[in-house]
């Protein structure tokens, strides 16, 4: 049975999958990692992962943008001739999720998603991405080993053309992967935004956000 998002105490959906790749990228084939994620919690992870993959597949985002989003969230160097293009990769993720869901519901058929449910939070998410945009772009584009171009622009496209919820989660993953520092006040704001999306607090920060203490507070 699919869990409600507030019941999932780890990052979920596609952003959660990128965390699996960031942590476990060398311990199995890509599809083995996807299958393991889809099976997490007796299959409770699969519906959210499928929804995110379909949300991007149904969006007008170009393949290059999808590739950039994946590479930034998993801390992988962006190369145009990578092993698979973004849309094909999302289709394989979706197929793995459908296969896992059908173990419990053999008649399951995914339906078109329709409009993203959190359109009203688009401007809030965009404001946070833009607030740290220069630092995030510098950290990703100038990384000596895992450089990724145009990350902020790709995240903005994800928010405006796909889903503000997913865009925010991918933004958080990129901030964590590249260790972009934020203030305590911004950290609190991220949690407030996550709460408005119905996240568990550990979706916003699983210990990987880099928070710099305010100068007027004791360490």
Short mmCIF file of C-alpha atoms in Angstrom, two decimals:
data_model
loop_
_atom_site.label_atom_id
_atom_site.label_comp_id
_atom_site.label_asym_id
_atom_site.label_seq_id
_atom_site.Cartn_x
_atom_site.Cartn_y
_atom_site.Cartn_z
CA UNK A 1 0.00 0.00 0.00
CA UNK A 2 1.26 3.46 -0.87
CA UNK A 3 2.17 5.57 2.14
CA UNK A 4 1.06 9.16 2.48
CA UNK A 5 3.99 11.51 2.00
CA UNK A 6 4.03 12.61 5.65
CA UNK A 7 4.43 8.96 6.62
CA UNK A 8 7.62 8.53 4.56
CA UNK A 9 10.54 9.42 6.80
CA UNK A 10 13.13 9.48 3.98
CA UNK A 11 13.28 11.47 0.77
CA UNK A 12 10.84 9.90 -1.66
CA UNK A 13 10.02 9.81 -5.35
CA UNK A 14 12.63 10.74 -7.93
CA UNK A 15 14.55 12.94 -5.52
CA UNK A 16 14.73 9.99 -3.13
CA UNK A 17 16.04 7.81 -5.94
CA UNK A 18 18.80 10.31 -6.68
CA UNK A 19 19.84 9.97 -3.04
CA UNK A 20 20.10 6.20 -3.53
CA UNK A 21 22.38 6.79 -6.51
CA UNK A 22 24.42 9.37 -4.66
CA UNK A 23 24.99 6.93 -1.79
CA UNK A 24 24.97 3.57 -3.62
CA UNK A 25 25.98 4.41 -7.20
CA UNK A 26 28.85 1.93 -7.27
CA UNK A 27 27.13 -1.01 -5.61
CA UNK A 28 24.91 -2.33 -8.42
CA UNK A 29 23.68 -1.72 -11.94
CA UNK A 30 21.45 1.33 -12.43
CA UNK A 31 18.34 -0.82 -12.83
CA UNK A 32 19.21 -2.86 -9.74
CA UNK A 33 19.31 0.36 -7.73
CA UNK A 34 15.98 1.47 -9.22
CA UNK A 35 14.39 -1.89 -8.45
CA UNK A 36 15.68 -1.76 -4.88
CA UNK A 37 14.25 1.73 -4.40
CA UNK A 38 10.88 0.76 -5.91
CA UNK A 39 10.73 -2.22 -3.53
CA UNK A 40 11.55 -0.15 -0.43
CA UNK A 41 8.96 -0.48 2.32
CA UNK A 42 7.29 -3.47 0.63
CA UNK A 43 6.70 -1.42 -2.48
CA UNK A 44 5.42 1.72 -0.74
CA UNK A 45 8.11 3.83 -2.46
CA UNK A 46 7.04 2.85 -5.99
CA UNK A 47 3.88 5.00 -6.45
CA UNK A 48 5.62 8.27 -5.58
CA UNK A 49 8.60 7.40 -7.76
CA UNK A 50 6.29 6.55 -10.64
CA UNK A 51 4.37 9.81 -10.23
CA UNK A 52 7.56 11.89 -10.35
CA UNK A 53 8.89 10.05 -13.40
CA UNK A 54 5.58 10.48 -15.23
CA UNK A 55 5.35 14.12 -14.18
CA UNK A 56 8.65 14.81 -15.95
CA UNK A 57 7.82 12.61 -18.93
CA UNK A 58 4.54 14.45 -19.46
CA UNK A 59 6.26 17.83 -19.20
CA UNK A 60 7.81 19.76 -22.11
CA UNK A 61 11.25 19.75 -20.48
CA UNK A 62 13.97 18.99 -23.04
CA UNK A 63 16.23 15.97 -22.61
CA UNK A 64 19.21 18.19 -21.79
CA UNK A 65 17.34 19.70 -18.85
CA UNK A 66 16.36 16.25 -17.56
CA UNK A 67 19.99 15.14 -17.79
CA UNK A 68 21.18 18.22 -15.90
CA UNK A 69 18.62 17.69 -13.13
CA UNK A 70 19.68 14.07 -12.68
CA UNK A 71 23.40 14.83 -12.70
CA UNK A 72 23.09 17.72 -10.24
CA UNK A 73 21.00 15.70 -7.79
CA UNK A 74 23.34 12.69 -7.93
CA UNK A 75 26.62 14.69 -8.11
CA UNK A 76 27.66 13.29 -11.47
CA UNK A 77 29.54 15.10 -14.18
CA UNK A 78 27.27 16.19 -17.00
CA UNK A 79 28.35 14.72 -20.33
CA UNK A 80 26.07 14.98 -23.38
CA UNK A 81 27.04 11.46 -24.50
CA UNK A 82 26.18 9.83 -21.14
CA UNK A 83 25.07 6.21 -20.99
CA UNK A 84 21.37 6.96 -21.58
CA UNK A 85 19.30 10.04 -22.33
CA UNK A 86 17.03 11.50 -19.68
CA UNK A 87 13.69 10.59 -21.20
CA UNK A 88 14.67 7.02 -21.90
CA UNK A 89 15.98 6.73 -18.35
CA UNK A 90 12.71 8.06 -16.91
CA UNK A 91 10.74 5.55 -18.99
CA UNK A 92 12.83 2.72 -17.57
CA UNK A 93 12.26 4.02 -14.03
CA UNK A 94 8.52 4.23 -14.68
CA UNK A 95 8.44 0.70 -16.11
CA UNK A 96 10.24 -0.65 -13.03
CA UNK A 97 7.73 1.06 -10.76
CA UNK A 98 4.75 -0.29 -12.70
CA UNK A 99 6.24 -3.77 -12.52
CA UNK A 100 6.64 -3.48 -8.73
CA UNK A 101 3.12 -2.11 -8.20
CA UNK A 102 1.66 -4.95 -10.28
CA UNK A 103 3.12 -7.48 -7.87
CA UNK A 104 0.44 -6.28 -5.44
CA UNK A 105 -2.16 -5.09 -7.97
CA UNK A 106 -1.90 -7.07 -11.24
CA UNK A 107 -4.55 -4.90 -12.92
CA UNK A 108 -2.72 -1.62 -12.27
CA UNK A 109 -2.50 0.75 -15.27
CA UNK A 110 -0.96 4.21 -14.81
CA UNK A 111 -3.19 7.11 -15.81
CA UNK A 112 -2.27 10.61 -17.06
CA UNK A 113 -1.52 12.81 -14.07
CA UNK A 114 -3.13 16.09 -15.03
CA UNK A 115 -2.01 19.44 -13.55
CA UNK A 116 0.52 19.44 -10.72
CA UNK A 117 -1.29 19.83 -7.37
CA UNK A 118 1.01 22.49 -5.91
CA UNK A 119 1.02 25.14 -8.64
CA UNK A 120 0.26 27.81 -6.06
CA UNK A 121 3.67 27.34 -4.43
CA UNK A 122 5.61 27.89 -7.64
CA UNK A 123 6.73 31.44 -6.81
CA UNK A 124 7.82 30.46 -3.30
CA UNK A 125 10.07 27.70 -4.60
CA UNK A 126 11.46 29.86 -7.40
CA UNK A 127 12.36 32.57 -4.89
CA UNK A 128 14.42 30.13 -2.83
CA UNK A 129 16.22 28.71 -5.85
CA UNK A 130 17.08 32.20 -7.07
CA UNK A 131 18.18 33.35 -3.63
CA UNK A 132 21.06 30.86 -3.64
CA UNK A 133 21.33 30.68 -7.43
CA UNK A 134 24.80 32.20 -7.84
CA UNK A 135 26.31 29.96 -5.15
CA UNK A 136 24.60 26.85 -6.50
CA UNK A 137 25.61 27.52 -10.08
CA UNK A 138 29.19 28.17 -9.01
CA UNK A 139 29.37 25.00 -6.92
CA UNK A 140 27.99 22.82 -9.70
CA UNK A 141 29.52 24.39 -12.81
CA UNK A 142 32.99 24.84 -11.30
CA UNK A 143 33.30 21.51 -9.49
CA UNK A 144 36.67 19.99 -10.46
CA UNK A 145 35.32 16.46 -10.99
CA UNK A 146 31.50 16.49 -11.16
CA UNK A 147 30.71 19.70 -13.01
CA UNK A 148 27.16 20.34 -14.23
CA UNK A 149 26.16 23.45 -16.22
CA UNK A 150 23.00 25.57 -15.97
CA UNK A 151 21.64 23.87 -12.86
CA UNK A 152 19.62 26.83 -11.60
CA UNK A 153 17.99 27.33 -15.00
CA UNK A 154 17.12 23.62 -15.14
CA UNK A 155 15.57 23.72 -11.66
CA UNK A 156 13.54 26.78 -12.59
CA UNK A 157 12.21 24.91 -15.63
CA UNK A 158 11.31 21.93 -13.46
CA UNK A 159 9.34 24.17 -11.12
CA UNK A 160 7.53 26.14 -13.81
CA UNK A 161 7.00 23.44 -16.46
CA UNK A 162 6.68 20.22 -14.45
CA UNK A 163 5.97 20.40 -10.70
CA UNK A 164 6.99 22.87 -7.93
CA UNK A 165 6.99 20.02 -5.39
CA UNK A 166 9.40 17.85 -7.37
CA UNK A 167 11.43 20.91 -8.33
CA UNK A 168 11.90 21.79 -4.67
CA UNK A 169 13.00 18.28 -3.75
CA UNK A 170 15.50 18.16 -6.63
CA UNK A 171 16.76 21.58 -5.57
CA UNK A 172 17.36 20.30 -2.04
CA UNK A 173 19.21 17.27 -3.38
CA UNK A 174 21.52 19.44 -5.49
CA UNK A 175 22.19 21.70 -2.49
CA UNK A 176 23.06 18.63 -0.42
CA UNK A 177 25.13 16.90 -3.08
CA UNK A 178 27.32 19.96 -3.72
CA UNK A 179 27.38 21.15 -0.10
CA UNK A 180 26.15 24.67 -0.80
CA UNK A 181 26.01 26.52 2.55
CA UNK A 182 22.82 28.15 3.80
CA UNK A 183 21.96 30.28 6.82
CA UNK A 184 19.95 29.04 9.77
CA UNK A 185 17.05 31.28 8.76
CA UNK A 186 17.02 29.81 5.26
CA UNK A 187 17.19 26.32 6.78
CA UNK A 188 14.08 27.10 8.82
CA UNK A 189 12.35 28.42 5.72
CA UNK A 190 13.11 25.22 3.80
CA UNK A 191 11.44 23.25 6.58
CA UNK A 192 8.41 25.54 6.44
CA UNK A 193 8.13 25.00 2.69
CA UNK A 194 8.53 21.25 3.15
CA UNK A 195 5.77 21.27 5.74
CA UNK A 196 3.49 23.06 3.27
CA UNK A 197 4.15 20.20 0.82
CA UNK A 198 3.34 17.64 3.51
CA UNK A 199 6.89 16.30 3.92
CA UNK A 200 8.39 14.62 6.92
CA UNK A 201 11.11 16.86 8.37
CA UNK A 202 13.74 14.32 7.24
CA UNK A 203 12.81 14.86 3.59
CA UNK A 204 14.05 18.43 3.88
CA UNK A 205 17.18 17.54 5.81
CA UNK A 206 18.52 14.04 6.32
CA UNK A 207 21.74 15.41 7.75
CA UNK A 208 23.26 16.53 4.44
CA UNK A 209 22.30 20.22 4.30
CA UNK A 210 25.25 22.46 5.12
CA UNK A 211 24.06 25.09 7.58
CA UNK A 212 26.30 27.94 8.71
CA UNK A 213 25.46 29.22 12.21
CA UNK A 214 24.36 32.82 12.54
CA UNK A 215 27.18 35.02 13.91
CA UNK A 216 25.00 36.22 16.78
CA UNK A 217 24.38 32.68 18.07
CA UNK A 218 26.63 30.43 20.10
CA UNK A 219 28.00 27.33 18.27
#
